[in-house]
Short mmCIF file of C-alpha atoms and ligand atoms in Angstrom, two decimals:
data_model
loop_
_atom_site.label_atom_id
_atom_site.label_comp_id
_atom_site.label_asym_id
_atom_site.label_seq_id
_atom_site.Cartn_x
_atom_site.Cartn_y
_atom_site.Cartn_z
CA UNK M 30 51.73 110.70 94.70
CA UNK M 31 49.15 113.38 95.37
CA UNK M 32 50.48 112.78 98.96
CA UNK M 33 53.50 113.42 97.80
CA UNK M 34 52.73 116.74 95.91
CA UNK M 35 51.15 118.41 98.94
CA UNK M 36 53.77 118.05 101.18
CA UNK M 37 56.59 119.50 98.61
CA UNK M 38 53.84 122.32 98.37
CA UNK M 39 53.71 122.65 102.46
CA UNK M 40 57.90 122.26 102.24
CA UNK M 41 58.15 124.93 99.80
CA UNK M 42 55.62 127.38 101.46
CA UNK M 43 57.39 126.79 104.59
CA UNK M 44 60.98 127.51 103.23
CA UNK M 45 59.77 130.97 101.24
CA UNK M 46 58.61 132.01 103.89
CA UNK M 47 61.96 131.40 105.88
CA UNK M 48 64.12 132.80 103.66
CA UNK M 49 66.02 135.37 105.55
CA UNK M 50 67.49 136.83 102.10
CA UNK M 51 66.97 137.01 98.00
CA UNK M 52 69.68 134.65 97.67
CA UNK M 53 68.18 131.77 100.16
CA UNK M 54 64.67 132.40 98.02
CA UNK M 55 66.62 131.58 95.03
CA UNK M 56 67.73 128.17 96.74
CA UNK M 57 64.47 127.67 97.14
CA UNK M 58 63.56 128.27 94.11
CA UNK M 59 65.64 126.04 92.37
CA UNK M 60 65.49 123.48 95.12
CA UNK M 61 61.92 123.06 94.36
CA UNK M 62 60.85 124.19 91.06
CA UNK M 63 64.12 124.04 89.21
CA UNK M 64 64.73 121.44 86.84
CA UNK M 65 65.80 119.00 88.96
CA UNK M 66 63.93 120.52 92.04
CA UNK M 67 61.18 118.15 94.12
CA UNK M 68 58.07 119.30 92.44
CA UNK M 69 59.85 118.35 89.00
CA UNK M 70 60.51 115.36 89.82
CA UNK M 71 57.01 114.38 90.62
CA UNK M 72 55.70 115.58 87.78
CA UNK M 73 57.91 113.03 85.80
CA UNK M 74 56.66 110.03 87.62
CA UNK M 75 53.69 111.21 86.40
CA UNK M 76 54.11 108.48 83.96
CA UNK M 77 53.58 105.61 86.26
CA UNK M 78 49.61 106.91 87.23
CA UNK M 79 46.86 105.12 85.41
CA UNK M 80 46.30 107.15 81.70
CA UNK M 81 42.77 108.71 83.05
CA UNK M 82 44.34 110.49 86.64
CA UNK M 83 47.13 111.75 84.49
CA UNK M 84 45.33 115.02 83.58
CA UNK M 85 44.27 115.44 87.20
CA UNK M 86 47.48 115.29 88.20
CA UNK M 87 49.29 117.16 86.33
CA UNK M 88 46.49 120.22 86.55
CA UNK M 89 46.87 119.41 90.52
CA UNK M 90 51.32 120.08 90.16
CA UNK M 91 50.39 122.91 88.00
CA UNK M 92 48.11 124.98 90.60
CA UNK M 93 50.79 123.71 93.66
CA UNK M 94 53.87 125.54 91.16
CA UNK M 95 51.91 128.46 90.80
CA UNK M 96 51.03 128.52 94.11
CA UNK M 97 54.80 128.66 95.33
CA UNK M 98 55.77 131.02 92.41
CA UNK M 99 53.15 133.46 93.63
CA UNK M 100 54.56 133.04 97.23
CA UNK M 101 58.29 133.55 95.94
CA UNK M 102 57.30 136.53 94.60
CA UNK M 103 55.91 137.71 97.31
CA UNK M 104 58.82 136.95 99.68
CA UNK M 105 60.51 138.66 97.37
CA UNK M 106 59.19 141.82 97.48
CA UNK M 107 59.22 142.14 101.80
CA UNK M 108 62.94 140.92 101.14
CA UNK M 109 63.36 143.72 99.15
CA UNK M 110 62.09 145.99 101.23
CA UNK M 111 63.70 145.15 103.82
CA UNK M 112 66.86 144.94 102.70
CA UNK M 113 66.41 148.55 101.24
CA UNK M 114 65.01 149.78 104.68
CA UNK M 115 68.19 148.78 106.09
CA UNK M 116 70.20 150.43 103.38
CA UNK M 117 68.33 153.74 104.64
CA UNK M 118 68.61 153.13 108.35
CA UNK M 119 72.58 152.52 108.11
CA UNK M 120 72.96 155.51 105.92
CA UNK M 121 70.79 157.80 107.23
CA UNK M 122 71.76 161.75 107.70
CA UNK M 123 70.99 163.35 111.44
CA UNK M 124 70.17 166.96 110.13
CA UNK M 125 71.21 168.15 114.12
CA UNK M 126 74.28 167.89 113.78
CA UNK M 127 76.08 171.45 113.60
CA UNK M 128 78.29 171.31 110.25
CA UNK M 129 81.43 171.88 109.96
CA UNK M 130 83.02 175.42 110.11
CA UNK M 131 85.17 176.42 107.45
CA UNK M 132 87.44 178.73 107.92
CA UNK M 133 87.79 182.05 106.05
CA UNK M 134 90.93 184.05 105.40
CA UNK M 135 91.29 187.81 106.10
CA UNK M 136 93.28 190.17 104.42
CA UNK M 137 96.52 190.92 105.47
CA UNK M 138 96.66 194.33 106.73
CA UNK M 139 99.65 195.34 104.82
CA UNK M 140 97.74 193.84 101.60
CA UNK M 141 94.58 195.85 102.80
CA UNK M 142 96.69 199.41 103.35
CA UNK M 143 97.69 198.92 99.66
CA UNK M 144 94.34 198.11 98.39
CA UNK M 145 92.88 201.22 100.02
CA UNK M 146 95.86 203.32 98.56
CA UNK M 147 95.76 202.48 95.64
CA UNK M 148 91.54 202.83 95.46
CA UNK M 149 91.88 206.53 96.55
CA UNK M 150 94.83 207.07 93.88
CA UNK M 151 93.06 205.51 91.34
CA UNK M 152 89.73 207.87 92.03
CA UNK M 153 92.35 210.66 90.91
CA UNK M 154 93.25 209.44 87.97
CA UNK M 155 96.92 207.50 88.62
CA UNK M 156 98.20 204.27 87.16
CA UNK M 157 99.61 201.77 89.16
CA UNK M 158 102.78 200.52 88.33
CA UNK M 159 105.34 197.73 89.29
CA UNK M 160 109.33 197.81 89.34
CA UNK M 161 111.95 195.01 89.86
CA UNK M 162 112.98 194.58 93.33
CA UNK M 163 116.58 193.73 92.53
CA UNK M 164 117.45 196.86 90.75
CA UNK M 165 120.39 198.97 89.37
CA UNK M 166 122.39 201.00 91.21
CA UNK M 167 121.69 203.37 88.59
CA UNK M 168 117.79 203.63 89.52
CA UNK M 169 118.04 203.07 92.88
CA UNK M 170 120.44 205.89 93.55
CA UNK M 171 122.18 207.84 90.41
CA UNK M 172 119.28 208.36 88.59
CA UNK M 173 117.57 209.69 91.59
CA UNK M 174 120.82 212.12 92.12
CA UNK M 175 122.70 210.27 94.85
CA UNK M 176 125.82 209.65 93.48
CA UNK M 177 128.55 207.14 94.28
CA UNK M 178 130.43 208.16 97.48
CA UNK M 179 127.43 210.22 98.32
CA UNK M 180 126.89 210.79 101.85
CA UNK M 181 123.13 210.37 101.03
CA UNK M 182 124.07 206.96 100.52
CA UNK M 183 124.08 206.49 104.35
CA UNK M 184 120.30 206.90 104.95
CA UNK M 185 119.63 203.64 103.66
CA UNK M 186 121.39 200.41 104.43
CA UNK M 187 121.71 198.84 101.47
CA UNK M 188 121.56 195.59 100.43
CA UNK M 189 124.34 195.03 97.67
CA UNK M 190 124.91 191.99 95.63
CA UNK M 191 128.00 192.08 93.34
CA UNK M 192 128.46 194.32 90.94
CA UNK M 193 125.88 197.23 89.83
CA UNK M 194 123.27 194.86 91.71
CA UNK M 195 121.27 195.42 94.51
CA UNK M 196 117.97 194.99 96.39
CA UNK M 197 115.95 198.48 95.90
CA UNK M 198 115.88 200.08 98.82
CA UNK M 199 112.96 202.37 98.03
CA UNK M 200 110.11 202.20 95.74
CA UNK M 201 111.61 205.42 94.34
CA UNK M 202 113.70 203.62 91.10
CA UNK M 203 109.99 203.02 89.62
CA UNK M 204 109.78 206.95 88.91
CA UNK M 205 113.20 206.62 86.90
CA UNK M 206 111.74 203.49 84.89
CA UNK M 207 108.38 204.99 83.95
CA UNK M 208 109.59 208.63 82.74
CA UNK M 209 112.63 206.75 80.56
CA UNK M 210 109.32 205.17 78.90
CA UNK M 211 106.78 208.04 78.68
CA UNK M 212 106.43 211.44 77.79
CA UNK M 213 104.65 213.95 80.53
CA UNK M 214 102.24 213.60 81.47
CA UNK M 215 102.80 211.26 84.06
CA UNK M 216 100.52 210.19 87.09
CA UNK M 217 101.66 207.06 88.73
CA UNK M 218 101.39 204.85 91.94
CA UNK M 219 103.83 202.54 92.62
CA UNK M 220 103.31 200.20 95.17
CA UNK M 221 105.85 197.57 96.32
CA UNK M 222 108.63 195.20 98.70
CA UNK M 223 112.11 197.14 99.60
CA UNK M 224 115.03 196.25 101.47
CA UNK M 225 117.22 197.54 103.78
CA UNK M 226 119.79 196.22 107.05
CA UNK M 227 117.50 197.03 109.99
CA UNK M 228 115.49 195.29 112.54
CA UNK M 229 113.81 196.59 115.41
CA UNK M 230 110.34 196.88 116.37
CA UNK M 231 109.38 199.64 114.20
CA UNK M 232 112.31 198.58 111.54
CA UNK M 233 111.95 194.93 109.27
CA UNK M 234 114.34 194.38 106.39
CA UNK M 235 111.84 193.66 104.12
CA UNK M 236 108.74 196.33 103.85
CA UNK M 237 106.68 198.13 102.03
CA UNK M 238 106.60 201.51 100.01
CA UNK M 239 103.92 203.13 98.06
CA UNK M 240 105.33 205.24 95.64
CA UNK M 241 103.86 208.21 94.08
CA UNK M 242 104.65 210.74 91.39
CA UNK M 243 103.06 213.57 88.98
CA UNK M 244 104.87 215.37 86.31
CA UNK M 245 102.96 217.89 83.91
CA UNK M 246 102.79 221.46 82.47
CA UNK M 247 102.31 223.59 85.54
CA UNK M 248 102.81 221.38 88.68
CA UNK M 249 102.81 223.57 91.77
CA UNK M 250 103.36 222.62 95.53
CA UNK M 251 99.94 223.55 96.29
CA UNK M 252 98.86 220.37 94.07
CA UNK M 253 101.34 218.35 96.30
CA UNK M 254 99.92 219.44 99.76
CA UNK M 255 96.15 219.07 98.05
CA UNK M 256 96.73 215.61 96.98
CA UNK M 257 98.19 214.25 100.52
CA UNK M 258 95.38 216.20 102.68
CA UNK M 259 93.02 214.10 100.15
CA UNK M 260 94.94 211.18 101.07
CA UNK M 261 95.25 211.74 104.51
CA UNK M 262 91.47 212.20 104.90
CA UNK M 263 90.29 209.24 102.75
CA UNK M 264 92.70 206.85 104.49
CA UNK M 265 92.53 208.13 108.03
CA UNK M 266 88.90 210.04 108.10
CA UNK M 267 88.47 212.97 107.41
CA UNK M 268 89.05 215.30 110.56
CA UNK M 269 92.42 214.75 109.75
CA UNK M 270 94.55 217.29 109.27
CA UNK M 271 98.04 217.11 107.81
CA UNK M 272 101.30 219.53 108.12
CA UNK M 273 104.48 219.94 106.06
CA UNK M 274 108.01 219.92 108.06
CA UNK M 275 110.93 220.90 105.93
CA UNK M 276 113.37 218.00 105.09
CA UNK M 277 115.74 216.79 102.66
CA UNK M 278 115.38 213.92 100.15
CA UNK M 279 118.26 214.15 97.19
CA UNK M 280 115.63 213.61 94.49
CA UNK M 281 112.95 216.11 95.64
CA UNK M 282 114.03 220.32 96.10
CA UNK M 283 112.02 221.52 97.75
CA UNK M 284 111.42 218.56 99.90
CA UNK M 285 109.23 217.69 103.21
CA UNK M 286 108.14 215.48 105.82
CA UNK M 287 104.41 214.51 105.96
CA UNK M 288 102.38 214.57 109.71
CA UNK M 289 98.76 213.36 110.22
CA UNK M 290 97.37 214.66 113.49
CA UNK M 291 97.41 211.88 116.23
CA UNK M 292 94.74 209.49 115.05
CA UNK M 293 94.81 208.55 118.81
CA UNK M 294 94.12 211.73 120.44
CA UNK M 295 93.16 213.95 117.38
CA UNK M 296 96.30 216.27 118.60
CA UNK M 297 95.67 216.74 121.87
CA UNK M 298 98.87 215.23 122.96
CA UNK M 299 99.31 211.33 123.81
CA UNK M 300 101.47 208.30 124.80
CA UNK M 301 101.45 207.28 120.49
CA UNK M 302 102.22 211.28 119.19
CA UNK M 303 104.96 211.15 121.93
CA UNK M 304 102.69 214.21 122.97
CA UNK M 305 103.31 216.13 120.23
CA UNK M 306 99.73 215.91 118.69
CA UNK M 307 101.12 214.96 115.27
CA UNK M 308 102.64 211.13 113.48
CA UNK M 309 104.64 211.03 110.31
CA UNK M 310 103.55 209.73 107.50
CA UNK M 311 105.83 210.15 104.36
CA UNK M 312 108.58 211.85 102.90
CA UNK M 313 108.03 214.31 99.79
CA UNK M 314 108.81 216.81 97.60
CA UNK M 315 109.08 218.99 94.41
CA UNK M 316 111.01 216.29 91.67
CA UNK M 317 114.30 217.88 91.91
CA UNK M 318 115.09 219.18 88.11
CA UNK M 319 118.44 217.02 87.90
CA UNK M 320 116.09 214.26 88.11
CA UNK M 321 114.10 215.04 85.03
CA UNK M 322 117.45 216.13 83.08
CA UNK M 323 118.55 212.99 83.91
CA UNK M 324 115.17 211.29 81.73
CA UNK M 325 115.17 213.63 79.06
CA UNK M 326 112.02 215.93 80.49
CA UNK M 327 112.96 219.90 80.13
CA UNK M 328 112.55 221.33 83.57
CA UNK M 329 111.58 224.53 81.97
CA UNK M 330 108.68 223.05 80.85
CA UNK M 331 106.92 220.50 83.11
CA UNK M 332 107.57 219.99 86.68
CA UNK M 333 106.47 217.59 89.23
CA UNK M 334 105.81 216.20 92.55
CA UNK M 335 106.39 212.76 94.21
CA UNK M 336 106.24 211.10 97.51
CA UNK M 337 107.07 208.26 99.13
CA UNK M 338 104.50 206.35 102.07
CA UNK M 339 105.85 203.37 104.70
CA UNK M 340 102.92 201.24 104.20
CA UNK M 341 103.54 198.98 107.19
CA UNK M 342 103.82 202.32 109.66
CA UNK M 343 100.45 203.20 107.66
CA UNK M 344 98.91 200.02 108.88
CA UNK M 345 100.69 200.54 112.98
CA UNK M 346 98.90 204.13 113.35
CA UNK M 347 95.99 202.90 111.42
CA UNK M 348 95.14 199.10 113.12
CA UNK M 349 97.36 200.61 116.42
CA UNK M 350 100.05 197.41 116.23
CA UNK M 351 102.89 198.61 118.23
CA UNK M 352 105.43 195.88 116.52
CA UNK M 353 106.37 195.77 113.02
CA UNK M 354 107.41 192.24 113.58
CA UNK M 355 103.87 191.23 113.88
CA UNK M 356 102.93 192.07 110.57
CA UNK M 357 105.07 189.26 109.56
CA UNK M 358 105.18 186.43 111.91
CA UNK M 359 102.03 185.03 110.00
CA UNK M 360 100.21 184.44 113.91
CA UNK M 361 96.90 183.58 112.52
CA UNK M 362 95.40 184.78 116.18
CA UNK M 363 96.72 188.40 115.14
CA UNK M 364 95.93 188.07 111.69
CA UNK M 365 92.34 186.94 111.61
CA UNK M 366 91.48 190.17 113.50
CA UNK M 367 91.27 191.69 110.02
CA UNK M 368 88.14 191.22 109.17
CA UNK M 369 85.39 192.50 107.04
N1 DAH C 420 112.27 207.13 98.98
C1 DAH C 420 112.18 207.84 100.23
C2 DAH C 420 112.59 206.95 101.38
O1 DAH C 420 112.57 205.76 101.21
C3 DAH C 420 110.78 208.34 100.43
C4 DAH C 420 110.47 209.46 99.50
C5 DAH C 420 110.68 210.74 99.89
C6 DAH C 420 109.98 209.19 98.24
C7 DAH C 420 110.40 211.79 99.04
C8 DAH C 420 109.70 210.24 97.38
C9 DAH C 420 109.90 211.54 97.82
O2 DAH C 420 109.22 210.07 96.18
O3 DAH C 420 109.63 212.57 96.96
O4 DAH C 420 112.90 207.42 102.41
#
């Protein structure tokens, strides 16, 4: 029997140490010490030794089980190890590898013109305010003293739906809506989309307008021509000059043209100013007193001034695109130029 019992202990050091995994050690371990396993099973024969080896014996079994528990253990612990070793290895990070680039968006210049209009209005003091985009004939045009059958009419192709209805095409019907609501003094920006039947490269049937207007006790001309060479400056740098050409608008008397000298050539004469030194900018003017009859404002006692900017020919003189269609064809290659 004590044969026996050292070669289940030799067996059993020889399997631990074979185990390729923690489940094979725990066939071992039942295999030999569980409670049918081979060392077990010695120990109850244990019966048939004489009375006085018993004790020997059984102290002998004892030392050989903790001998192999020791060595499970132990075989446990390199398993382990290793096992977690390879868990590493397979996962592991290679900190060379370049990451991945993300990609950032840019403004779009038509978003950045407004942005940078509205920052040097709001230094002086205007509010910026919003108007519908399908608007009433009434603020679009009577209001602003074109009447129906008005050869005004023509300057603007109009989009009409049915009825009084039809797609603003100016920013201009925002004055009407903020002076029914509020008493002078009024000093607003009104940026926005407007709509008319054209398309070319300088002409898109959907735009942009920036809309301004002043009305108070005392509003002169000279505050007009102040507050665009301010603009001008601010949005274009500020060796720019700017110069007034007569013109008409129904809603402004007197009314005028706005040129910024040739951001190009800085006047000298080039292939952009058509060699005339000078690019327009806006339309503007003197509110026209009908207008602010028309809202309840006395003309005898406040007057006013308003303009109106292309924001999209703003961002062609400013960025140099020589297609309107570009600023809406969503090219990401032409787009992501705006940076910064
Ligand atoms: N609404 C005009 C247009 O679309 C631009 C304009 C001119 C606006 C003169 C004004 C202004 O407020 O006073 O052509």
């Amino acid at each position: 029997m004590q044969k026996q019992a050292a070669e289940i202990r030799a067996a059993a050091l020889e399997a631990c140490a074979q185990a390729a995994s923690v489940q094979e050690l725990n066939e071992v371990r039942v295999k030999f010490l569980g409670r049918k396993g081979q060392l077990t099973q010695v120990l109850r024969g244990m019966g048939k030794l004489d009375p006085e080896e018993r004790p020997r014996f059984g102290k002998l079994v004892n030392e050989i089980r903790d001998e192999i528990e020791a060595a499970l253990t132990e075989r446990e612990k390199e398993l382990f190890a290793q096992e977690e070793e390879r868990r590493l290895m397979a996962e592991e990070l290679d900190i060379s590898l370049p990451g991945r680039k993300r990609v950032r968006g840019t403004m779009h210049p038509v978003t950045r013109i407004i942005n940078e209009t509205k920052g040097i209005f709001l230094q002086m003091g205007y509010q910026i305010v919003e108007g519908p985009e399908v608007e009433l004939d009434y603020y679009n045009f009577e209001a602003l003293n074109v009447p129906a059958d008005h050869p005004a009419r023509d300057m603007q192709d109009t989009f009409f739906f049915t009825g009084e209805l039809l797609l603003r095409s100016q920013t201009s019907p925002v004055q009407i809506r903020v002076m029914e609501k509020q008493d002078p003094p009024v000093r607003i920006l009104a940026p926005g989309k407007v709509y008319r039947a054209d398309y070319d490269v300088t002409h898109s049937p959907m735009f942009h307008q920036i809309e301004g207007l002043v009305v108070d006790k005392g509003i002169t001309f000279a505050h007009l021509k102040g507050t665009l060479q301010l603009f001008a400056e601010r949005m274009f740098g500020s060796e720019t000059k700017i110069r007034l050409r007569p013109s008409y608008f129904p809603f402004t008397e007197p009314s005028a043209e706005v040129d910024v000298s040739c951001i190009i050539c800085g006047g000298s004469g080039c292939r952009v100013c058509s060699d005339t030194g000078w690019l327009e900018i806006l339309g503007c003017g003197m509110v026209d007193p009908r207008v602010l009859e028309k809202v309840g404002y006395d003309p005898d006692e406040v007057s006013g001034f308003a303009f109106g900017v292309g924001v999209e020919r703003l961002a062609m003189l400013k960025y140099g695109i020589n297609d309107i269609r570009l600023l809406f064809e969503n090219d990401v290659r032409f787009l992501e130029q705006f940076t910064g």
